[in-house]
CSV table of C-alpha atoms in Angstrom, one decimal:
chain,number,residue,atom,x,y,z
A,1,MET,CA,-1.2,-32.7,91.3
A,2,ARG,CA,-3.1,-34.3,88.4
A,3,THR,CA,-5.8,-31.7,88.7
A,4,LYS,CA,-3.3,-28.9,88.5
A,5,ILE,CA,-1.7,-30.4,85.5
A,6,ILE,CA,-5.0,-30.8,83.7
A,7,LEU,CA,-6.0,-27.2,84.5
A,8,ILE,CA,-2.6,-25.9,83.3
A,9,ALA,CA,-3.0,-27.9,80.1
A,10,GLY,CA,-6.4,-26.5,79.6
A,11,ILE,CA,-5.2,-22.9,80.0
A,12,ILE,CA,-2.4,-23.5,77.5
A,13,LEU,CA,-4.7,-25.2,75.0
A,14,SER,CA,-7.2,-22.3,75.4
A,15,THR,CA,-4.5,-19.8,74.7
A,16,VAL,CA,-3.5,-21.8,71.5
A,17,LEU,CA,-7.2,-21.9,70.4
A,18,SER,CA,-7.6,-18.2,71.0
A,19,SER,CA,-4.6,-17.6,68.8
A,20,CYS,CA,-6.0,-20.0,66.2
A,21,VAL,CA,-9.3,-18.0,66.0
A,22,SER,CA,-7.4,-14.9,64.9
A,23,ILE,CA,-5.3,-16.9,62.4
A,24,MET,CA,-8.4,-18.6,61.0
A,25,THR,CA,-10.1,-15.2,60.3
A,26,ARG,CA,-9.9,-13.4,57.0
A,27,THR,CA,-10.0,-9.6,57.4
A,28,GLU,CA,-11.0,-7.4,54.5
A,29,THR,CA,-10.4,-3.7,54.8
A,30,ASP,CA,-12.1,-0.9,52.9
A,31,ILE,CA,-10.5,2.6,53.0
A,32,HIS,CA,-12.7,5.5,51.9
A,33,THR,CA,-12.4,9.2,51.8
A,34,ILE,CA,-15.6,10.9,52.7
A,35,SER,CA,-16.0,14.4,51.2
A,36,GLU,CA,-18.7,16.8,52.4
A,37,ARG,CA,-19.3,20.0,50.3
A,38,ASP,CA,-21.1,22.9,51.9
A,39,THR,CA,-22.1,26.3,50.4
A,40,VAL,CA,-23.0,29.2,52.6
A,41,PHE,CA,-25.0,32.2,51.2
A,42,SER,CA,-25.1,35.5,53.2
A,43,TYR,CA,-27.0,38.8,52.6
A,44,GLU,CA,-26.3,42.1,54.2
A,45,GLN,CA,-28.2,45.4,54.0
A,46,LYS,CA,-26.2,48.5,54.7
A,47,ASN,CA,-28.2,51.7,55.4
A,48,ALA,CA,-26.2,54.9,56.2
A,49,PRO,CA,-27.7,57.1,58.9
A,50,GLY,CA,-30.0,59.8,57.5
A,51,ASN,CA,-30.8,58.1,54.3
A,52,GLN,CA,-34.3,58.8,53.1
A,53,ASP,CA,-36.4,57.7,50.1
A,54,MET,CA,-36.8,61.0,48.2
A,55,GLY,CA,-38.5,59.4,45.2
A,56,VAL,CA,-35.3,59.1,43.3
A,57,VAL,CA,-33.9,55.6,42.3
A,58,TYR,CA,-30.6,55.1,44.2
A,59,PRO,CA,-28.2,52.1,43.8
A,60,SER,CA,-29.0,49.4,46.3
A,61,SER,CA,-26.8,49.1,49.4
A,62,ARG,CA,-27.6,45.4,49.7
A,63,THR,CA,-24.6,43.0,49.4
A,64,PHE,CA,-24.6,39.2,48.6
A,65,LYS,CA,-21.8,36.8,49.6
A,66,SER,CA,-21.4,33.1,48.6
A,67,GLU,CA,-18.8,30.9,50.3
A,68,ARG,CA,-18.0,27.2,49.5
A,69,ARG,CA,-16.4,24.9,52.0
A,70,LEU,CA,-15.0,21.3,51.6
A,71,TYR,CA,-14.6,18.9,54.5
A,72,GLN,CA,-12.7,15.5,54.0
A,73,ARG,CA,-12.1,12.6,56.4
A,74,ASP,CA,-10.9,9.0,56.1
A,75,SER,CA,-13.1,6.1,56.8
A,76,ILE,CA,-11.7,2.6,57.5
A,77,VAL,CA,-14.1,-0.3,57.6
A,78,GLU,CA,-13.0,-3.8,58.6
A,79,ARG,CA,-15.0,-6.9,57.8
A,80,LYS,CA,-14.0,-10.3,59.4
A,81,TYR,CA,-14.9,-13.6,57.8
A,82,PRO,CA,-14.1,-17.2,58.7
A,83,ASP,CA,-11.2,-18.5,56.6
A,84,PHE,CA,-11.7,-22.2,57.2
A,85,ILE,CA,-14.1,-25.0,56.3
A,86,ARG,CA,-13.5,-27.0,59.4
A,87,LEU,CA,-11.8,-26.2,62.7
A,88,GLY,CA,-12.0,-28.7,65.6
A,89,VAL,CA,-10.4,-29.6,68.9
A,90,PHE,CA,-11.1,-33.3,69.3
A,91,GLU,CA,-12.5,-36.2,67.3
A,92,SER,CA,-12.8,-39.8,68.3
A,93,VAL,CA,-14.1,-42.9,66.5
A,94,GLY,CA,-14.9,-46.3,67.9
A,95,LEU,CA,-13.7,-49.0,65.4
A,96,ILE,CA,-15.5,-52.3,64.9
A,97,GLY,CA,-13.8,-55.5,64.0
A,98,THR,CA,-10.3,-54.3,63.6
A,99,GLY,CA,-8.6,-56.4,66.3
A,100,SER,CA,-8.3,-60.1,66.7
A,101,GLY,CA,-10.5,-61.7,69.4
A,102,GLU,CA,-7.9,-61.7,72.1
A,103,SER,CA,-6.5,-58.2,71.5
A,104,SER,CA,-9.7,-56.1,71.2
A,105,TYR,CA,-9.1,-52.8,73.0
A,106,GLY,CA,-12.7,-52.2,74.0
A,107,THR,CA,-12.9,-48.4,73.4
A,108,GLY,CA,-16.7,-48.4,73.4
A,109,MET,CA,-19.1,-46.4,71.2
A,110,PHE,CA,-17.4,-43.3,69.7
A,111,GLY,CA,-14.1,-44.6,71.1
A,112,ILE,CA,-14.7,-42.7,74.4
A,113,PHE,CA,-16.3,-45.4,76.6
A,114,PRO,CA,-13.3,-47.5,77.5
A,115,ASP,CA,-13.1,-50.4,80.0
A,116,PHE,CA,-12.0,-48.3,83.0
A,117,VAL,CA,-11.0,-51.4,85.0
A,118,ASN,CA,-8.3,-52.3,82.5
A,119,LEU,CA,-7.4,-48.7,81.6
A,120,ARG,CA,-3.6,-49.0,82.3
A,121,SER,CA,-0.4,-48.9,80.3
A,122,ASP,CA,0.2,-52.6,80.4
A,123,TYR,CA,-3.2,-53.6,79.0
A,124,ARG,CA,-2.9,-56.0,76.1
A,125,GLY,CA,-6.5,-56.5,75.1
A,126,ASP,CA,-9.4,-58.8,75.8
A,127,THR,CA,-12.1,-60.9,74.0
A,128,GLY,CA,-15.8,-60.1,73.5
A,129,LYS,CA,-15.3,-56.4,72.7
A,130,LEU,CA,-17.4,-55.0,69.9
A,131,PHE,CA,-15.4,-51.8,69.5
A,132,SER,CA,-11.9,-53.2,69.2
A,133,GLY,CA,-10.0,-50.0,68.4
A,134,GLY,CA,-10.3,-46.3,67.8
A,135,ILE,CA,-9.3,-43.3,65.8
A,136,TYR,CA,-8.3,-40.1,67.6
A,137,ARG,CA,-7.5,-36.6,66.2
A,138,ILE,CA,-6.5,-33.5,68.1
A,139,GLY,CA,-6.5,-30.0,66.6
A,140,VAL,CA,-8.2,-30.6,63.2
A,141,GLY,CA,-8.3,-28.0,60.5
A,142,GLU,CA,-9.5,-27.9,56.8
A,143,TRP,CA,-9.3,-25.2,54.2
A,144,ARG,CA,-10.7,-24.7,50.7
A,145,LEU,CA,-8.8,-26.4,47.9
A,146,ARG,CA,-9.3,-24.5,44.7
A,147,TRP,CA,-8.6,-27.2,42.3
A,148,PHE,CA,-10.6,-28.3,39.2
A,149,LYS,CA,-11.5,-24.7,38.3
A,150,ASP,CA,-12.5,-23.9,41.9
A,151,ALA,CA,-14.9,-26.8,42.2
A,152,ALA,CA,-17.0,-26.6,45.3
A,153,ASN,CA,-16.4,-28.4,48.6
A,154,TRP,CA,-12.9,-29.7,48.0
A,155,THR,CA,-10.7,-29.3,51.1
A,156,ILE,CA,-7.1,-29.9,52.2
A,157,GLY,CA,-6.6,-30.5,55.9
A,158,THR,CA,-4.5,-31.8,58.8
A,159,SER,CA,-4.5,-32.3,62.5
A,160,MET,CA,-1.9,-31.7,65.2
A,161,ILE,CA,-1.7,-35.4,65.8
A,162,GLU,CA,-3.6,-38.5,64.7
A,163,PHE,CA,-3.8,-42.1,66.1
A,164,LEU,CA,-5.2,-45.1,64.2
A,165,ILE,CA,-5.5,-47.8,66.8
A,166,PRO,CA,-6.8,-51.1,65.4
A,167,SER,CA,-6.2,-53.2,68.6
A,168,ALA,CA,-4.4,-53.3,71.9
A,169,LYS,CA,-1.2,-54.5,70.1
A,170,LYS,CA,0.8,-51.3,70.2
A,171,GLN,CA,3.0,-52.2,67.2
A,172,ASN,CA,-0.1,-52.1,64.9
A,173,THR,CA,-1.0,-48.5,65.9
A,174,LEU,CA,-0.4,-45.9,63.1
A,175,SER,CA,0.2,-42.3,64.1
A,176,SER,CA,1.4,-39.1,62.6
A,177,ILE,CA,1.9,-35.5,63.4
A,178,PHE,CA,0.3,-33.2,60.9
A,179,PRO,CA,-1.0,-35.9,58.4
A,180,LEU,CA,-2.3,-34.6,55.1
A,181,TYR,CA,-5.9,-35.1,54.1
A,182,LEU,CA,-7.9,-34.4,50.9
A,183,ARG,CA,-11.7,-34.4,51.2
A,184,LYS,CA,-14.6,-33.8,49.0
A,185,ARG,CA,-18.1,-33.1,50.5
A,186,TYR,CA,-21.3,-34.0,48.8
A,187,TYR,CA,-24.0,-32.2,50.8
A,188,LEU,CA,-27.4,-33.9,51.2
A,189,ARG,CA,-28.6,-31.0,53.4
A,190,GLU,CA,-27.1,-27.5,53.4
A,191,GLU,CA,-29.0,-26.2,56.4
A,192,ILE,CA,-28.0,-26.6,60.0
A,193,PRO,CA,-27.5,-29.4,60.9
A,194,TYR,CA,-25.6,-30.2,57.7
A,195,ILE,CA,-25.5,-33.8,56.3
A,196,ALA,CA,-22.7,-34.7,53.9
A,197,LEU,CA,-21.1,-37.7,52.2
A,198,VAL,CA,-17.3,-37.3,52.5
A,199,PRO,CA,-14.7,-39.5,50.6
A,200,THR,CA,-11.2,-39.0,52.0
A,201,LEU,CA,-7.6,-39.7,51.2
A,202,GLY,CA,-5.2,-39.4,54.1
A,203,ILE,CA,-1.4,-39.7,54.2
A,204,GLY,CA,0.7,-39.9,57.4
A,205,TRP,CA,4.4,-39.4,57.4
A,206,TYR,CA,5.9,-39.5,61.0
A,207,PRO,CA,6.4,-41.6,63.1
A,208,SER,CA,4.3,-44.0,61.0
A,209,GLN,CA,4.1,-43.9,57.2
A,210,TYR,CA,0.6,-44.8,56.1
A,211,VAL,CA,-2.3,-44.3,53.7
A,212,ASN,CA,-5.9,-44.0,55.0
A,213,LEU,CA,-8.7,-44.3,52.5
A,214,SER,CA,-12.2,-43.7,54.0
A,215,GLY,CA,-15.7,-42.5,53.4
A,216,SER,CA,-18.1,-41.1,56.0
A,217,ILE,CA,-21.5,-39.7,56.6
A,218,ASP,CA,-21.2,-36.5,58.6
A,219,ILE,CA,-24.0,-34.8,60.6
A,220,GLY,CA,-23.4,-31.5,62.3
A,221,SER,CA,-22.5,-29.0,63.5
A,222,LEU,CA,-24.6,-28.1,66.5
A,223,GLY,CA,-22.8,-26.4,69.3
A,224,GLY,CA,-19.5,-27.8,67.9
A,225,LEU,CA,-20.9,-31.4,68.1
A,226,ASN,CA,-20.7,-33.7,65.1
A,227,LEU,CA,-21.6,-37.3,64.5
A,228,ARG,CA,-20.0,-39.5,61.9
A,229,ALA,CA,-20.2,-43.0,60.5
A,230,TYR,CA,-17.0,-44.3,58.9
A,231,ALA,CA,-15.8,-47.1,56.6
A,232,GLY,CA,-12.3,-47.3,55.4
A,233,LEU,CA,-9.0,-49.0,54.9
A,234,ALA,CA,-5.7,-48.1,56.5
A,235,ALA,CA,-2.3,-49.5,55.5
A,236,GLY,CA,1.1,-48.5,56.8
A,237,VAL,CA,4.4,-49.4,58.4
A,238,ASN,CA,6.2,-48.7,61.7
A,239,SER,CA,9.9,-48.8,61.8
A,240,LYS,CA,11.6,-50.4,64.8
A,241,GLU,CA,12.5,-46.9,66.1
A,242,ALA,CA,8.9,-45.8,66.3
A,243,TYR,CA,7.6,-45.3,69.8
A,244,GLN,CA,4.7,-47.8,69.4
A,245,VAL,CA,7.1,-50.5,68.4
A,246,ARG,CA,9.6,-49.8,71.2
A,247,MET,CA,6.7,-50.0,73.7
A,248,SER,CA,5.5,-53.3,72.4
A,249,ASN,CA,6.7,-56.9,73.1
A,250,GLU,CA,8.2,-57.1,69.6
A,251,SER,CA,10.6,-54.2,69.5
A,252,ASP,CA,13.3,-55.8,67.4
A,253,LYS,CA,11.8,-55.3,64.0
A,254,SER,CA,9.5,-53.1,61.9
A,255,HIS,CA,5.8,-53.8,61.6
A,256,THR,CA,3.3,-53.6,58.8
A,257,SER,CA,-0.3,-52.8,59.8
A,258,VAL,CA,-3.2,-53.2,57.3
A,259,PHE,CA,-6.8,-53.2,58.5
A,260,PRO,CA,-10.3,-52.3,57.1
A,261,TYR,CA,-12.6,-50.7,59.5
A,262,PHE,CA,-16.1,-49.5,60.3
A,263,GLY,CA,-16.8,-47.1,63.1
A,264,LEU,CA,-19.0,-44.5,64.8
A,265,GLY,CA,-17.4,-41.1,65.6
A,266,ILE,CA,-18.1,-37.9,67.5
A,267,SER,CA,-16.3,-34.7,67.7
A,268,PHE,CA,-16.3,-31.8,70.2
A,269,LEU,CA,-15.7,-28.1,69.6
A,270,ASP,CA,-15.6,-29.0,65.9
A,271,PHE,CA,-17.1,-26.2,63.7
A,272,VAL,CA,-17.9,-26.8,60.0
A,273,ASN,CA,-18.7,-24.1,57.5
A,274,ILE,CA,-20.2,-24.5,54.0
A,275,VAL,CA,-18.6,-22.3,51.3
A,276,PRO,CA,-21.3,-19.5,51.4
A,277,GLU,CA,-20.5,-19.1,55.1
A,278,THR,CA,-17.0,-18.1,54.4
A,279,TYR,CA,-18.4,-15.0,52.7
A,280,ARG,CA,-20.6,-14.1,55.7
A,281,GLU,CA,-19.2,-11.8,58.4
A,282,TRP,CA,-18.5,-13.3,61.8
A,283,LYS,CA,-21.0,-11.0,63.4
A,284,ASP,CA,-23.8,-12.4,61.1
A,285,HIS,CA,-23.1,-16.1,61.7
A,286,GLU,CA,-25.8,-18.3,63.1
A,287,HIS,CA,-25.4,-19.9,66.5
A,288,SER,CA,-27.3,-22.9,67.9
A,289,SER,CA,-26.1,-23.0,71.5
A,290,TRP,CA,-26.2,-20.9,74.7
A,291,ASN,CA,-22.8,-22.0,75.7
A,292,ILE,CA,-19.8,-23.7,74.0
A,293,GLY,CA,-16.6,-24.1,76.0
A,294,LEU,CA,-13.3,-25.9,76.5
A,295,VAL,CA,-13.0,-26.0,80.3
A,296,GLN,CA,-15.3,-25.2,83.2
A,297,ALA,CA,-13.6,-25.6,86.6
A,298,SER,CA,-15.2,-25.1,90.0
A,299,LEU,CA,-13.9,-25.3,93.6
A,300,ILE,CA,-16.7,-26.5,95.9
A,301,ALA,CA,-17.5,-26.8,99.5
A,302,ALA,CA,-19.6,-29.9,100.2
A,303,GLY,CA,-18.9,-30.7,103.8
A,304,ALA,CA,-17.2,-34.0,103.1
A,305,ASP,CA,-15.2,-35.6,105.9
A,306,SER,CA,-12.1,-35.7,103.9
A,307,SER,CA,-11.1,-33.1,101.4
A,308,ALA,CA,-9.8,-34.0,97.9
A,309,VAL,CA,-8.1,-30.6,97.4
A,310,ALA,CA,-6.5,-29.9,100.8
A,311,GLN,CA,-5.9,-33.3,102.3
A,312,ASN,CA,-3.0,-32.1,104.5
A,313,SER,CA,-4.5,-28.8,105.5
A,314,GLU,CA,-6.4,-28.0,108.6
A,315,THR,CA,-8.5,-25.5,106.7
A,316,LYS,CA,-11.0,-27.4,104.6
A,317,ILE,CA,-13.3,-24.8,103.2
A,318,PHE,CA,-13.2,-26.4,99.8
A,319,THR,CA,-13.5,-30.1,99.9
A,320,GLY,CA,-13.7,-30.9,96.1
A,321,PHE,CA,-14.1,-29.7,92.6
A,322,ILE,CA,-16.1,-30.0,89.4
A,323,PHE,CA,-14.2,-30.2,86.2
A,324,LYS,CA,-15.9,-30.3,82.7
A,325,ILE,CA,-14.1,-30.6,79.4
A,326,ALA,CA,-15.5,-29.8,76.0
A,327,ASN,CA,-19.0,-28.5,76.9
A,328,ALA,CA,-22.0,-27.7,74.7
A,329,SER,CA,-25.5,-26.4,75.6
A,330,VAL,CA,-27.6,-26.7,72.5
A,331,ALA,CA,-30.7,-24.5,72.5
A,332,LEU,CA,-34.1,-26.2,71.8
A,333,PRO,CA,-36.6,-24.2,69.7
A,334,ILE,CA,-39.3,-24.4,72.4
A,335,LEU,CA,-40.2,-22.3,75.4
A,336,ASN,CA,-38.8,-19.2,73.9
A,337,ASN,CA,-35.6,-21.1,72.9
A,338,GLN,CA,-34.4,-21.1,76.5
A,339,LEU,CA,-34.5,-24.8,77.2
A,340,TYR,CA,-31.3,-26.6,76.2
A,341,LEU,CA,-29.8,-30.1,75.9
A,342,GLY,CA,-26.1,-30.3,76.9
A,343,THR,CA,-23.2,-32.6,77.3
A,344,SER,CA,-19.5,-32.8,77.9
A,345,LEU,CA,-16.7,-35.0,76.7
A,346,ALA,CA,-15.8,-35.7,80.4
A,347,ASN,CA,-17.3,-34.6,83.6
A,348,PHE,CA,-15.6,-35.0,87.0
A,349,VAL,CA,-17.7,-34.3,90.2
A,350,VAL,CA,-15.5,-34.7,93.3
A,351,LEU,CA,-17.3,-33.9,96.5
A,352,GLY,CA,-14.6,-35.3,98.8
A,353,PHE,CA,-11.6,-37.6,98.9
A,354,ASN,CA,-13.6,-40.8,98.2
A,355,GLU,CA,-16.9,-39.3,97.2
A,356,TRP,CA,-16.6,-38.7,93.5
A,357,GLY,CA,-18.0,-39.6,90.1
A,358,ILE,CA,-16.9,-39.5,86.5
A,359,GLY,CA,-19.3,-39.0,83.6
A,360,ILE,CA,-18.5,-39.6,79.9
A,361,LEU,CA,-21.0,-37.8,77.5
A,362,PRO,CA,-23.6,-37.1,80.3
A,363,PHE,CA,-27.1,-36.0,79.5
A,364,ARG,CA,-27.8,-32.5,80.7
A,365,LEU,CA,-31.2,-30.6,80.5
A,366,GLY,CA,-31.3,-27.0,81.5
A,367,TYR,CA,-33.0,-23.6,81.2
A,368,TRP,CA,-31.0,-20.5,80.2
A,369,GLN,CA,-32.1,-17.2,81.6
A,370,THR,CA,-30.4,-13.9,80.8
A,371,ILE,CA,-30.4,-11.5,83.8
A,372,ILE,CA,-28.4,-8.6,82.4
A,373,ALA,CA,-27.8,-8.4,78.6
A,374,ASP,CA,-24.3,-9.2,77.5
A,375,GLU,CA,-23.1,-9.8,81.1
A,376,LEU,CA,-25.1,-11.9,83.6
A,377,SER,CA,-27.0,-15.2,83.1
A,378,THR,CA,-28.1,-18.2,85.1
A,379,GLU,CA,-28.7,-21.8,84.1
A,380,PRO,CA,-30.5,-24.3,86.4
A,381,PHE,CA,-30.0,-27.8,85.1
A,382,ILE,CA,-30.5,-31.5,85.8
A,383,GLU,CA,-27.7,-33.9,84.7
A,384,TYR,CA,-27.5,-37.7,84.5
A,385,ASN,CA,-24.1,-39.4,84.4
A,386,TYR,CA,-24.3,-43.1,83.5
A,387,TYR,CA,-20.7,-44.2,82.7
A,388,PRO,CA,-18.5,-45.2,84.4
A,389,SER,CA,-20.2,-43.6,87.4
A,390,ASN,CA,-24.0,-43.6,87.9
A,391,PHE,CA,-25.2,-40.4,89.6
A,392,LEU,CA,-27.7,-37.6,89.3
A,393,HIS,CA,-26.6,-34.0,89.5
A,394,ILE,CA,-29.0,-31.1,90.0
A,395,GLY,CA,-27.6,-27.6,90.1
A,396,ASN,CA,-27.4,-24.0,89.0
A,397,ARG,CA,-24.6,-21.9,87.6
A,398,VAL,CA,-24.6,-18.1,87.6
A,399,ASN,CA,-22.3,-16.7,84.9
A,400,LEU,CA,-20.7,-13.3,84.6
A,401,ARG,CA,-19.1,-12.9,81.2
A,402,ILE,CA,-15.8,-11.2,81.3
A,403,SER,CA,-15.0,-11.7,77.6
A,404,ASP,CA,-15.8,-14.1,74.8
A,405,PHE,CA,-13.2,-16.5,76.1
A,406,LEU,CA,-13.5,-16.1,79.9
A,407,ASN,CA,-16.3,-16.0,82.5
A,408,ILE,CA,-16.6,-16.5,86.2
A,409,GLY,CA,-19.5,-17.4,88.4
A,410,LEU,CA,-21.1,-19.1,91.4
A,411,VAL,CA,-22.3,-22.8,91.4
A,412,MET,CA,-24.6,-24.6,93.8
A,413,GLY,CA,-26.2,-28.0,93.6
A,414,PHE,CA,-26.8,-31.5,94.8
A,415,ALA,CA,-25.2,-34.8,93.6
A,416,SER,CA,-26.2,-38.3,94.5
A,417,GLY,CA,-25.1,-41.7,93.3
A,418,GLU,CA,-22.2,-44.1,93.2
A,419,THR,CA,-19.3,-45.3,91.2
A,420,SER,CA,-20.0,-49.0,91.0
A,421,MET,CA,-19.0,-50.1,87.5
A,422,GLY,CA,-15.4,-50.5,88.4
A,423,ILE,CA,-12.5,-48.1,88.2
A,424,GLY,CA,-8.9,-49.1,87.8
A,425,SER,CA,-6.3,-48.6,90.4
A,426,ASP,CA,-4.6,-45.8,88.5
A,427,ILE,CA,-7.6,-43.5,89.3
A,428,THR,CA,-8.6,-44.8,92.7
A,429,SER,CA,-5.1,-44.3,94.0
A,430,GLN,CA,-5.5,-40.6,93.4
A,431,TYR,CA,-8.8,-40.0,95.2
A,432,GLY,CA,-9.4,-43.2,97.1
A,433,PRO,CA,-11.9,-46.0,96.5
A,434,PRO,CA,-15.2,-44.5,95.6
A,435,ILE,CA,-18.2,-44.8,97.9
A,436,SER,CA,-21.8,-43.8,97.5
A,437,PHE,CA,-22.4,-40.1,97.9
A,438,SER,CA,-25.3,-37.7,98.4
A,439,ARG,CA,-24.3,-34.2,99.2
A,440,ALA,CA,-25.2,-30.6,98.5
A,441,TYR,CA,-22.4,-28.1,97.5
A,442,PHE,CA,-21.6,-24.5,96.9
A,443,GLY,CA,-18.6,-23.0,95.1
A,444,VAL,CA,-17.0,-20.6,92.6
A,445,SER,CA,-16.3,-21.4,89.0
A,446,VAL,CA,-14.3,-20.2,86.0
A,447,GLY,CA,-14.8,-20.9,82.3
A,448,ILE,CA,-11.7,-20.9,80.1
A,449,SER,CA,-12.3,-20.6,76.3
A,450,ASP,CA,-16.0,-20.7,77.4
A,451,ARG,CA,-18.2,-18.7,75.1
A,452,ILE,CA,-21.6,-17.6,76.3
A,453,PHE,CA,-24.2,-16.4,73.8
A,454,PHE,CA,-27.2,-14.1,74.4
A,455,PRO,CA,-30.7,-14.2,72.9
A,456,GLU,CA,-30.0,-11.9,69.9
A,457,GLU,CA,-27.2,-14.2,68.8
A,458,LEU,CA,-29.2,-17.4,68.5
A,459,ARG,CA,-30.3,-18.3,65.0
A,460,TYR,CA,-33.8,-19.1,66.3
A,461,ASN,CA,-34.2,-15.4,67.2
A,462,ARG,CA,-33.2,-14.0,63.9
């Protein structure tokens, strides 16, 4: 059931993102009238029967005709440009030193390596955790702010929802839907990958009311991936009606939350444009990756004793699935640019009911080969997943591009390893206690909001 819910959520989010792409595009239309003028000259010699040259000058019977013609037609030319400075799906930051010793959340580097053993709703923190909290943003957007006589690199932005979590004490969490952010970028490098210093003022209004002052060093964007180092100060208040207060042990009063922070962040499917790129047509934009996608889902047959997708069915053709979220395959400028380094926000490889592994930010090395231009490609790869499961995954995916946002394909491979770092009961109750696994598989896949690029679209080939 959880898998179905995740897949449905991915489809809904991909639909929203597809709509956002059209909203975030500026279209300029030129209408011309094309006129073509043509002049036709014709000559005709009329000789009556029996006419003879008798040595007398006669009037010429030759006639001359000139005809002018005018053809007109309308010509409509549309040019599409990006109309945003930043557009991203997900950003997370691991915060250092924001929680007291006994209430450190333990979100791990970038805020996406949590303690899976204690990952449950009643967790109240622990000691000895370097990354004590996190910042999380979903659906980030920024647009040019034309203040100060159209000064460069000022932006105004927001996100669908934002969480500032200093510790495991829920009453101290600050959150807001559509917070307002003002940013100014000072670029140290204006070639991909961009490097910028970014001072920021943020204001949240509901359900928490807060101010977030910060500065960051941003590096990106390559395949929608960005790295950031943050330093800041957040201060705000939660009323006793706020959900985070009602979920805490101190739900009878409002809470004030003030904390300085340092952190390391990463963002996925997060695209940043410098101002000159907003005047460059979409078709002329430079791309750094062979593949950028929201969701890749595969049904696989691995021959496991117990199926994870049809536990109560006698027919067990498909015993598991592979589910990847927020994927990027960044081309390397070697070997004709066909070698790539890739990763995903999360990677689930389920071969059977209790033969499965989870990878957060895995390392993937692959080779991209186009078979039929604009349609068919293949990508053999080797992937190492190190947390919270430890397993090696070797495989190949054959992709048939249906559109810019949808593709289907075949997958085959071999996965071997174990989940030994400890997984909480909330996860193991769904698929059973994990055991060591080593199996080959074959299956079918679909990519949703999964964009495949071809050689002529890569910036290295231009």
